[in-house]
PDB file of C-alpha atoms and ligand atoms in Angstrom:
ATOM      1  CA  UNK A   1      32.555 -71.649 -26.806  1.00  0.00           C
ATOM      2  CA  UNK A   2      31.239 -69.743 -29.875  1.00  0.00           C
ATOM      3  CA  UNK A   3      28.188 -67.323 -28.309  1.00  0.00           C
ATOM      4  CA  UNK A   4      24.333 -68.312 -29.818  1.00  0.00           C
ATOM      5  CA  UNK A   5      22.943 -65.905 -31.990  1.00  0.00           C
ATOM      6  CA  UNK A   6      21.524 -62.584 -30.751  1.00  0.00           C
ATOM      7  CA  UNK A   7      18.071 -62.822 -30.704  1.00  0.00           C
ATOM      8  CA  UNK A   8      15.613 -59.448 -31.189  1.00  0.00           C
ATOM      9  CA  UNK A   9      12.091 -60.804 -29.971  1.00  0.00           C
ATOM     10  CA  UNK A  10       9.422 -59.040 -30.493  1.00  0.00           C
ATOM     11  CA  UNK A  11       6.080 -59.172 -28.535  1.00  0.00           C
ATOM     12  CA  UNK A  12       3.563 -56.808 -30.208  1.00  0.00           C
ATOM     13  CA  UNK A  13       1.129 -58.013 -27.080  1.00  0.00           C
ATOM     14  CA  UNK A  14      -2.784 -57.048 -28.022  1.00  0.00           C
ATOM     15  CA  UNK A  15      -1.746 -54.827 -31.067  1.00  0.00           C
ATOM     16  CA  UNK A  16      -2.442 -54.930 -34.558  1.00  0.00           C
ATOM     17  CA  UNK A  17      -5.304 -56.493 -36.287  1.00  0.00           C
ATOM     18  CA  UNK A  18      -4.450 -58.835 -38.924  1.00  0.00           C
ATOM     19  CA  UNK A  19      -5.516 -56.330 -41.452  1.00  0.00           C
ATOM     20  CA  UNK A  20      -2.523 -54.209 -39.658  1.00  0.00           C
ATOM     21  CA  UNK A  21      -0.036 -56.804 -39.405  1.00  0.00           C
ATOM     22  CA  UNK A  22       0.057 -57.760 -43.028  1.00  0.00           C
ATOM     23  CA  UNK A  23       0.580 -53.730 -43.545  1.00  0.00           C
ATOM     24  CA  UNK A  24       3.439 -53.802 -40.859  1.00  0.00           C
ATOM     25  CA  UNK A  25       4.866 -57.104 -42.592  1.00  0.00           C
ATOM     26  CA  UNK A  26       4.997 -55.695 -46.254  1.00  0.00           C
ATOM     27  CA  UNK A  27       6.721 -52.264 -44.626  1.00  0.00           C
ATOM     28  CA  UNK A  28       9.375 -54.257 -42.820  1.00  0.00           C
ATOM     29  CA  UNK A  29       9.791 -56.501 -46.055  1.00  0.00           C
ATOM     30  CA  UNK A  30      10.999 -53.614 -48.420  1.00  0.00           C
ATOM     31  CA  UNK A  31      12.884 -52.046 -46.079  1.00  0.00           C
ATOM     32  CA  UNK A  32      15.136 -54.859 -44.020  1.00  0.00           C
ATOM     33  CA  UNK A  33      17.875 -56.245 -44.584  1.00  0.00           C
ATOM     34  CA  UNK A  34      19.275 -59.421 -42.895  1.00  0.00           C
ATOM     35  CA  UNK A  35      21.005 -58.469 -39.608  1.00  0.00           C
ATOM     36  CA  UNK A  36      23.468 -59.816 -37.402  1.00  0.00           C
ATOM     37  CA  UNK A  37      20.642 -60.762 -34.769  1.00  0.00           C
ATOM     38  CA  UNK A  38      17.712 -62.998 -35.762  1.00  0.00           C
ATOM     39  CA  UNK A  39      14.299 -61.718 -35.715  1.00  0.00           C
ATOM     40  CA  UNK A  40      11.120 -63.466 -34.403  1.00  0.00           C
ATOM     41  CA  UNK A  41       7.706 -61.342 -34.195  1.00  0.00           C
ATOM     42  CA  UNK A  42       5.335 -62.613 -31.468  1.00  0.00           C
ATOM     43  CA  UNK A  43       2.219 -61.404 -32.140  1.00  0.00           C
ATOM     44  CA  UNK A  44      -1.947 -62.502 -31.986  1.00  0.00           C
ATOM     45  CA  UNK A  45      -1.954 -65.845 -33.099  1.00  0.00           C
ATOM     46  CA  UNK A  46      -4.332 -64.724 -35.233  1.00  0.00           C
ATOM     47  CA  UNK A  47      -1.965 -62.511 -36.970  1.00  0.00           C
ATOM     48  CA  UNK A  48       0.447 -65.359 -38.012  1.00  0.00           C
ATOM     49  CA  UNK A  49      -0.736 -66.907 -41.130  1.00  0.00           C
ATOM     50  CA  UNK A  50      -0.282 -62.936 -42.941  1.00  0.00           C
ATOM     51  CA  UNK A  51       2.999 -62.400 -41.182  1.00  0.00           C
ATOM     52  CA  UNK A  52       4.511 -65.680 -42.002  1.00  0.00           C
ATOM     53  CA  UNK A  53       3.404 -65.071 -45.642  1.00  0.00           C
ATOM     54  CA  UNK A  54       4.597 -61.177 -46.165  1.00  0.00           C
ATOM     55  CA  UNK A  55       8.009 -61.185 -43.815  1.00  0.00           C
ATOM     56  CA  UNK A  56      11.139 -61.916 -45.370  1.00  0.00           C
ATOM     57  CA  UNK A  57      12.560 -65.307 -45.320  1.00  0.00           C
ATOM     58  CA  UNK A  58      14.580 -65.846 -42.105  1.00  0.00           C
ATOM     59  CA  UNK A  59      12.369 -63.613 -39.788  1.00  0.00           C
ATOM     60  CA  UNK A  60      10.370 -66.314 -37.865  1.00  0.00           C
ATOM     61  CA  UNK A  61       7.336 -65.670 -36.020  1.00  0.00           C
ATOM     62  CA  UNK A  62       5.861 -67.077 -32.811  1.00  0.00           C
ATOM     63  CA  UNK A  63       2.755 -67.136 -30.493  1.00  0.00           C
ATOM     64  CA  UNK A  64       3.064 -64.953 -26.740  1.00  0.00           C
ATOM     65  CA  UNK A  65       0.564 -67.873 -25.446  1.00  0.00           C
ATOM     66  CA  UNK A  66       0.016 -71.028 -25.997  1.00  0.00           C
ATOM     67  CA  UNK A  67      -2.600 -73.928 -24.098  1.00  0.00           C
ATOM     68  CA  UNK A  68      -1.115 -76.006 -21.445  1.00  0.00           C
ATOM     69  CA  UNK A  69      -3.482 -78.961 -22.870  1.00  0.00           C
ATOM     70  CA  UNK A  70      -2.418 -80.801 -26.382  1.00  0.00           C
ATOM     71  CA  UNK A  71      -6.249 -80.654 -27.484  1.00  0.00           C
ATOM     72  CA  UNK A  72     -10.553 -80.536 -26.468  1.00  0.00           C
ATOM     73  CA  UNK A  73     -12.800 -78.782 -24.379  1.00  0.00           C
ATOM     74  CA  UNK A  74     -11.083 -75.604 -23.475  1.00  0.00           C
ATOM     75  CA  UNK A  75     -12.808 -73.487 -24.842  1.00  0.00           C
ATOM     76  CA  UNK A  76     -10.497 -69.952 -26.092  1.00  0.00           C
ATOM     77  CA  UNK A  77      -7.166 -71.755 -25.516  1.00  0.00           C
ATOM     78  CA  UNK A  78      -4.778 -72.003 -28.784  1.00  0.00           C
ATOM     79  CA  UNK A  79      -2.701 -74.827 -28.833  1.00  0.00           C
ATOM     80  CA  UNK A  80       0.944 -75.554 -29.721  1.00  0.00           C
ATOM     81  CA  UNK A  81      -0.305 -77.376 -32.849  1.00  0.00           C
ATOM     82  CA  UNK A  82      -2.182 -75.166 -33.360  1.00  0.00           C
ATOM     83  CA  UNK A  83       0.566 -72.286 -33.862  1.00  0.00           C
ATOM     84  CA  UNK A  84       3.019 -74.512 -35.485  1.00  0.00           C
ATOM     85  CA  UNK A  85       0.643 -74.961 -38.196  1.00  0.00           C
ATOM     86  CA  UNK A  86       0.907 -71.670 -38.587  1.00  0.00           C
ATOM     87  CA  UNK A  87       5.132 -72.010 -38.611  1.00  0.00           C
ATOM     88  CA  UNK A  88       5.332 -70.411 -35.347  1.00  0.00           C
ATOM     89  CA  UNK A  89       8.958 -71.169 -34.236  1.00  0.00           C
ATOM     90  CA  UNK A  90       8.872 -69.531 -30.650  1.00  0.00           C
ATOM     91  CA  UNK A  91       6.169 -69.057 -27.997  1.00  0.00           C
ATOM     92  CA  UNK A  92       6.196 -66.826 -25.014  1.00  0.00           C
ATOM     93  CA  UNK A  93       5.127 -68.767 -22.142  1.00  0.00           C
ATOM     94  CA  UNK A  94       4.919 -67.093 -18.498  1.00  0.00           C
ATOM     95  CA  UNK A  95       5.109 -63.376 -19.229  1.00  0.00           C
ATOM     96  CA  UNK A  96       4.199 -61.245 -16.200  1.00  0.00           C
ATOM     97  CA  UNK A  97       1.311 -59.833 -17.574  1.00  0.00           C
ATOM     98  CA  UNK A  98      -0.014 -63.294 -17.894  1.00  0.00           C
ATOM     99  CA  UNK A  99       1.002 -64.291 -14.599  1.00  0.00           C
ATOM    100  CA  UNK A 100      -0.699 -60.917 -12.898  1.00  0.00           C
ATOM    101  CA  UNK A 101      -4.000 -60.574 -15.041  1.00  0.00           C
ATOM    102  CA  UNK A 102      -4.543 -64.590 -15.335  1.00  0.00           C
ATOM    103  CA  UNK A 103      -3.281 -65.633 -12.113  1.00  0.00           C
ATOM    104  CA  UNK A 104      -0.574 -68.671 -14.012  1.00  0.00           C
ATOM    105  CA  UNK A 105       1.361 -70.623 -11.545  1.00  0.00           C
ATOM    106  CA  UNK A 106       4.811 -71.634 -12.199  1.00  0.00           C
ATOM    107  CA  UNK A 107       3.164 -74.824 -12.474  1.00  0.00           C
ATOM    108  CA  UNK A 108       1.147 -73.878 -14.942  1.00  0.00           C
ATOM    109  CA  UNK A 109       4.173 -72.194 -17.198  1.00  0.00           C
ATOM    110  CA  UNK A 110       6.130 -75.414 -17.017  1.00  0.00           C
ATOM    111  CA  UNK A 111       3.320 -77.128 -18.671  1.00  0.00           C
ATOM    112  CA  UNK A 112       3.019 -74.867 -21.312  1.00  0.00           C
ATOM    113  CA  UNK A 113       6.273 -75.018 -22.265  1.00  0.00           C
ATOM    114  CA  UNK A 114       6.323 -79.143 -22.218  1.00  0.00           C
ATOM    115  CA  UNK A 115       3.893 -78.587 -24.665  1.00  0.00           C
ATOM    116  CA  UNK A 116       5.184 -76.237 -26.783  1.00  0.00           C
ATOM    117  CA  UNK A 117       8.260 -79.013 -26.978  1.00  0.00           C
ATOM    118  CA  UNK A 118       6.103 -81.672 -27.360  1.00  0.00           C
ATOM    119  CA  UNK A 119       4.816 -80.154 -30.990  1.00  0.00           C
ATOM    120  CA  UNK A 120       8.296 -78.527 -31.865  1.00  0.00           C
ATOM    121  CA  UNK A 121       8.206 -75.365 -30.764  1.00  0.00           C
ATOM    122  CA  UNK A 122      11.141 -73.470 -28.625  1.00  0.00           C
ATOM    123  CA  UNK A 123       9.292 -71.510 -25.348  1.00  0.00           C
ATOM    124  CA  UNK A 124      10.530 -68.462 -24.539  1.00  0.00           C
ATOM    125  CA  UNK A 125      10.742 -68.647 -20.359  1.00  0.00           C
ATOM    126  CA  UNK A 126      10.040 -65.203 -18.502  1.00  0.00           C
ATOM    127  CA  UNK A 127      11.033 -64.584 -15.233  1.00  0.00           C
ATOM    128  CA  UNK A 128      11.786 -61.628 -13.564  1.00  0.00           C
ATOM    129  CA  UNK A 129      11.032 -59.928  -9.887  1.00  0.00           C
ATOM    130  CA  UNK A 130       8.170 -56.934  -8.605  1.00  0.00           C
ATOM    131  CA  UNK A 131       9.763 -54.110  -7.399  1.00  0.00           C
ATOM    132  CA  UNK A 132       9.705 -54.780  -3.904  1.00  0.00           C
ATOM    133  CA  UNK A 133      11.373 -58.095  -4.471  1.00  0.00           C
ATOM    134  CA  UNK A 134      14.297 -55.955  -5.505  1.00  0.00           C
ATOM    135  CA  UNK A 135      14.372 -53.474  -3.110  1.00  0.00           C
ATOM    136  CA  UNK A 136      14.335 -56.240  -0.533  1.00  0.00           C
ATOM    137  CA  UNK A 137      17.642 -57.184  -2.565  1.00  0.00           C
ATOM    138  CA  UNK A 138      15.747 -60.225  -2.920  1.00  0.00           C
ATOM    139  CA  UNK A 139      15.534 -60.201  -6.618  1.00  0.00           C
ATOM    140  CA  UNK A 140      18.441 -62.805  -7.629  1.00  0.00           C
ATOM    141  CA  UNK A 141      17.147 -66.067  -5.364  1.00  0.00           C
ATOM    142  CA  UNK A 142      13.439 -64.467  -6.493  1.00  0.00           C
ATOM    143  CA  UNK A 143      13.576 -65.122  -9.704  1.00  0.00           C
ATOM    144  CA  UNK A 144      16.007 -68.063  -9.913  1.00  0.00           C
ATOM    145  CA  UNK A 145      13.623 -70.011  -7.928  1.00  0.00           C
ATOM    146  CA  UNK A 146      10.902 -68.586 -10.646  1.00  0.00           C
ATOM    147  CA  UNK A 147      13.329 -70.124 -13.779  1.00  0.00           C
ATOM    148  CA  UNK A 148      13.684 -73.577 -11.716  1.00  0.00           C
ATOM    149  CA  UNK A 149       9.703 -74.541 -11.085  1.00  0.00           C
ATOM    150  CA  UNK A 150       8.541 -72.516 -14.261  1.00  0.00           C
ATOM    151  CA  UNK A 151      11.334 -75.672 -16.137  1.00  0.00           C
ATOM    152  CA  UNK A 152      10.002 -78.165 -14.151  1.00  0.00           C
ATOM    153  CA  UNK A 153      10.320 -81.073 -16.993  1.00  0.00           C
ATOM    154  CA  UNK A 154      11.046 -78.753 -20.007  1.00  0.00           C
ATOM    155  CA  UNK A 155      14.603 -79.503 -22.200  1.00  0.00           C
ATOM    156  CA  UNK A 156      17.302 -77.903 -23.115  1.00  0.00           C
ATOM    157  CA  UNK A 157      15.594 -76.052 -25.859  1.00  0.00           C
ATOM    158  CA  UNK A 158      14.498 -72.944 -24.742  1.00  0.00           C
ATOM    159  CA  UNK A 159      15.107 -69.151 -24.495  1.00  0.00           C
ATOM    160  CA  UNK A 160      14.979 -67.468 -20.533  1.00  0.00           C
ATOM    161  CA  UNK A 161      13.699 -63.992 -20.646  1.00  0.00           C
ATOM    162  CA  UNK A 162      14.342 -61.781 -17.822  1.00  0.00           C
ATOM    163  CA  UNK A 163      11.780 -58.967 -17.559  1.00  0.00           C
ATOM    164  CA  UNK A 164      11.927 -56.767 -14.079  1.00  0.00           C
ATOM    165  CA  UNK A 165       8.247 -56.619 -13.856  1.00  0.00           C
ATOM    166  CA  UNK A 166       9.053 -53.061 -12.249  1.00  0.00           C
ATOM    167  CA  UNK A 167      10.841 -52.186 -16.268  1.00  0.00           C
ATOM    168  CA  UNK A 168       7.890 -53.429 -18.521  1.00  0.00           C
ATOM    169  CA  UNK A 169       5.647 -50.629 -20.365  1.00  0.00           C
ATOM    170  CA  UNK A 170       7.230 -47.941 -17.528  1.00  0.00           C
ATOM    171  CA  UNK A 171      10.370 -46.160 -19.486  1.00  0.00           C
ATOM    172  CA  UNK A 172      12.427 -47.770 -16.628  1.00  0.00           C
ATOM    173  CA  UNK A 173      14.987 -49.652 -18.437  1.00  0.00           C
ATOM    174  CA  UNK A 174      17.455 -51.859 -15.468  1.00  0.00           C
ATOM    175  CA  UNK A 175      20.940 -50.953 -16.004  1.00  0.00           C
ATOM    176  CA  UNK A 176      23.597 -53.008 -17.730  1.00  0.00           C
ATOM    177  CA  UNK A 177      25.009 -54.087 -14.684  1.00  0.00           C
ATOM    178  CA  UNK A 178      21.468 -55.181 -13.455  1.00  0.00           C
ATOM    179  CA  UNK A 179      20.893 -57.156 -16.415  1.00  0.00           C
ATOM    180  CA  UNK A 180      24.082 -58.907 -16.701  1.00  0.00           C
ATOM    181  CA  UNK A 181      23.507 -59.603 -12.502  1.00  0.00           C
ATOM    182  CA  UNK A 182      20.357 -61.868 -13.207  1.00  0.00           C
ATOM    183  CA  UNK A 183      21.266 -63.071 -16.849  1.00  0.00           C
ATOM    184  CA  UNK A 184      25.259 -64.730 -15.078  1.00  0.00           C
ATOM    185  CA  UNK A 185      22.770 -65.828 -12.459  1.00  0.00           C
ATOM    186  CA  UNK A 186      20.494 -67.595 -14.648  1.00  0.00           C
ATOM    187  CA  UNK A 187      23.013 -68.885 -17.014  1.00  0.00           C
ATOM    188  CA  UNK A 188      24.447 -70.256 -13.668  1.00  0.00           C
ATOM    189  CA  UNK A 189      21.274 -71.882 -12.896  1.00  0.00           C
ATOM    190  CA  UNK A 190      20.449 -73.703 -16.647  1.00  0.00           C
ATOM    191  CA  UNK A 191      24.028 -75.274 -15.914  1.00  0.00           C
ATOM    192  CA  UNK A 192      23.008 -76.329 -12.687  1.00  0.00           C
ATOM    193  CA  UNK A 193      19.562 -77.805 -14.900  1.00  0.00           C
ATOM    194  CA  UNK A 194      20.830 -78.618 -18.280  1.00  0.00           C
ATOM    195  CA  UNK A 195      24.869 -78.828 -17.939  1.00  0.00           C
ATOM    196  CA  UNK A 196      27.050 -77.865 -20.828  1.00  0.00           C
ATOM    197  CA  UNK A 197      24.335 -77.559 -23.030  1.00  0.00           C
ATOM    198  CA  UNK A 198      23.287 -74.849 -20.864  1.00  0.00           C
ATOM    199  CA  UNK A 199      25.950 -72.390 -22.514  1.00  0.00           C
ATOM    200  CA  UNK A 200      24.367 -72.512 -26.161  1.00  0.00           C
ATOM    201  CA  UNK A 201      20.915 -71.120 -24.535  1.00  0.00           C
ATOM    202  CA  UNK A 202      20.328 -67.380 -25.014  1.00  0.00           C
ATOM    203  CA  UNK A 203      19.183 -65.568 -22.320  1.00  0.00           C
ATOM    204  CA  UNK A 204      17.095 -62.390 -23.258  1.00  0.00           C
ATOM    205  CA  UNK A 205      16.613 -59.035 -21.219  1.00  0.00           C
ATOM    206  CA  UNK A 206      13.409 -57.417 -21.200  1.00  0.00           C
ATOM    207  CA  UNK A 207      11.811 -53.972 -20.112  1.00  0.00           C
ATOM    208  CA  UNK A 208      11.758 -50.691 -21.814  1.00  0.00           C
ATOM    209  CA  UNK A 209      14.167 -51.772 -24.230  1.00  0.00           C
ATOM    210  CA  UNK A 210      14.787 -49.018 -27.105  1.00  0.00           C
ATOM    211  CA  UNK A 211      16.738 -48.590 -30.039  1.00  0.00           C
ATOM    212  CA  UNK A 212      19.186 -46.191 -27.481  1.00  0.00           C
ATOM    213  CA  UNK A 213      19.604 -49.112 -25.222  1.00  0.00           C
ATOM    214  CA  UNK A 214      19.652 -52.466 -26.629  1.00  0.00           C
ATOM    215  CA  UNK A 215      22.911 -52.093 -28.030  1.00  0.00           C
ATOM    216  CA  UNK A 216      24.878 -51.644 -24.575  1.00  0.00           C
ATOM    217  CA  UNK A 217      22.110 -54.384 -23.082  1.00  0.00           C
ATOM    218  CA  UNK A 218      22.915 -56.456 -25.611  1.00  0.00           C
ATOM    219  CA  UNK A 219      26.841 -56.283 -25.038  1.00  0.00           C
ATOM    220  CA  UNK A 220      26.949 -57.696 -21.495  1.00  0.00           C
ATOM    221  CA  UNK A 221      28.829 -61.359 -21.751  1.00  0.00           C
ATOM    222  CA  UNK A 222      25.656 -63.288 -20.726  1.00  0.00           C
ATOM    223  CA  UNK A 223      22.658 -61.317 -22.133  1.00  0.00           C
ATOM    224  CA  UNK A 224      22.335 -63.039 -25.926  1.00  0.00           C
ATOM    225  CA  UNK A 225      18.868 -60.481 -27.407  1.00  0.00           C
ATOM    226  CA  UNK A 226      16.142 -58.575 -25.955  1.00  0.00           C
ATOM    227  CA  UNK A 227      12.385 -59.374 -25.946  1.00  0.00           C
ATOM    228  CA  UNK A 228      10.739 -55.777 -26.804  1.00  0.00           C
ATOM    229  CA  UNK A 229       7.651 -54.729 -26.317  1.00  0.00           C
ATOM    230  CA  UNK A 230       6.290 -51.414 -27.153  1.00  0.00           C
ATOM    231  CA  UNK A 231       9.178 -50.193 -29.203  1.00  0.00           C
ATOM    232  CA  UNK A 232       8.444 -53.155 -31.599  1.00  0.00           C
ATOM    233  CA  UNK A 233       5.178 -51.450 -33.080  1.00  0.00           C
ATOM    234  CA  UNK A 234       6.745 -49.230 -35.365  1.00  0.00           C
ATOM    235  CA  UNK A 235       8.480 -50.803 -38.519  1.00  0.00           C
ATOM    236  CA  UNK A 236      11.451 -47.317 -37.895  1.00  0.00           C
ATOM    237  CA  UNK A 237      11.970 -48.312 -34.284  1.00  0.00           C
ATOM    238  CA  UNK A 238      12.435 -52.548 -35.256  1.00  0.00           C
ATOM    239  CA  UNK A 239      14.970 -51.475 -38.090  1.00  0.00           C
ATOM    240  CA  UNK A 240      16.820 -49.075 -35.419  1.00  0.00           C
ATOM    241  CA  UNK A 241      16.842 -51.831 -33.327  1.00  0.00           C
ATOM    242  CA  UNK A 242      18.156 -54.356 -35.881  1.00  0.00           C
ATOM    243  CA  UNK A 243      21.028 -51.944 -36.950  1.00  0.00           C
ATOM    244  CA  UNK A 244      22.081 -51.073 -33.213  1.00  0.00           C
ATOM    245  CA  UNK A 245      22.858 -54.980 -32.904  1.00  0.00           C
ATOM    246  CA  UNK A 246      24.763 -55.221 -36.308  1.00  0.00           C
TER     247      UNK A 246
HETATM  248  P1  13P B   1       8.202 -52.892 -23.036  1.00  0.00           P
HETATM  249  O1  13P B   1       9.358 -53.031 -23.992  1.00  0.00           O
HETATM  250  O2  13P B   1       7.049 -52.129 -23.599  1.00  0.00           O
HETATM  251  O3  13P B   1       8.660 -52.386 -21.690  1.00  0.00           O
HETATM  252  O4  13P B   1       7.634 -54.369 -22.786  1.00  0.00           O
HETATM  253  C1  13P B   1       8.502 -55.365 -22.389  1.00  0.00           C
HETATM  254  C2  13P B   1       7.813 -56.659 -22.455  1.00  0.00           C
HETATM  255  O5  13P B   1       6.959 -56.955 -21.656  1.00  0.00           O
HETATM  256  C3  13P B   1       8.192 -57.579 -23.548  1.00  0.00           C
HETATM  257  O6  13P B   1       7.667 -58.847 -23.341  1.00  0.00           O
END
């Protein structure tokens, strides 16, 4: 079985006006060159229309949100139209900070990704455990049980991210070993929901990833890209990134 595509995701979170995205997307234009991992930028979805129109062909770009309605009275939401309209290929659905700051269920995550399948877009999953889910040493049936109800009716298109809440934004990166633990555990559990098709899926790792990191990350057998947050701000640290994976 030939392994999918690396995949270097990028979640710029609440950063960079549109004004600075276009400036970030022109930068990254004249200075990248196609690499061995595809690219996706996830950023405001009111960033999207510049980026798709300044980034070079064959970096996509994707929402970190998207409504768990298809359209009507709620009032703030974006919806997956909405952001495929704007060529979105990905959206982040279920990140922790989401989870912690606006109280989403697992429930609530499944839905969002039906319906960022239902209008053609691929949801990128995240799970991942608190810290003292871990140092219970119940991280592992944690967060599988957090992959099964947050895919409650979603298909076989979709990218798993596991972020260790206790490695996001902190300079705590989890170890090789630690990532390749959850990401065979997860890849056991998509066979378990999707069967074979489970072993084209990529399954990301996420938290403090940085351009001196990804690369051995990136090498365990059953973690297939990253999902980066603050080290995708700067044009220098995405193109370090980018080369460490070539
Ligand atoms: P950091 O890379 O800043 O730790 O953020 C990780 C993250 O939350 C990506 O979604």
């Amino acid at each position: 079985m030939t392994q999918p595509r690396t995949l270097l995701a990028l979640n710029w979170k609440m950063n960079k006006t549109p004004t600075e995205a276009r400036e970030w997307a022109r930068e990254l234009a004249s200075r990248y060159t196609r690499s061995a991992a595809e690219l996706a930028v996830l950023a405001p979805a009111i960033d999207l229309p510049g980026l798709k129109e300044l980034l070079p062909a064959g970096v996509d770009v994707g929402g970190q949100d998207v409504s768990a309605h298809a359209a009507g009275a709620y009032t703030g939401e974006i919806s997956a139209a909405m952001l495929r309209d704007v060529h979105a290929t990905y959206v982040i659905v279920g990140h922790s900070e989401r989870r912690e700051y606006h109280l989403e269920t697992d429930a609530v995550v499944a839905a969002k990704a039906r319906q960022a399948q239902a209008h053609g877009l691929t949801p990128i999953v995240c799970v991942g455990e608190r810290l003292d889910v871990r140092e219970r040493g119940e991280h592992v049936r944690f967060t599988l049980d957090q992959l099964r109800a947050s895919t409650e009716g979603v298909q076989a298109n979709l990218v798993v991210a596991y972020e260790p809440v206790w490695a996001i934004g902190t300079g705590r990166t989890a170890t090789a070993d630690d990532a390749e633990e959850m990401a065979a555990a997860l890849r056991g559990a998509l066979a378990g929901l999707y069967g074979p098709e489970a072993a084209a899926l990529r399954v990301l790792y996420g938290g403090s990833v940085k351009p001196d990191n990804i690369a051995a990350l990136c090498a365990q057998p059953n973690v297939n890209g990253a999902l980066v947050g603050g080290a995708s701000l700067q044009v220098d640290d995405v193109l370090a990134l980018a080369h460490a994976l070539s």
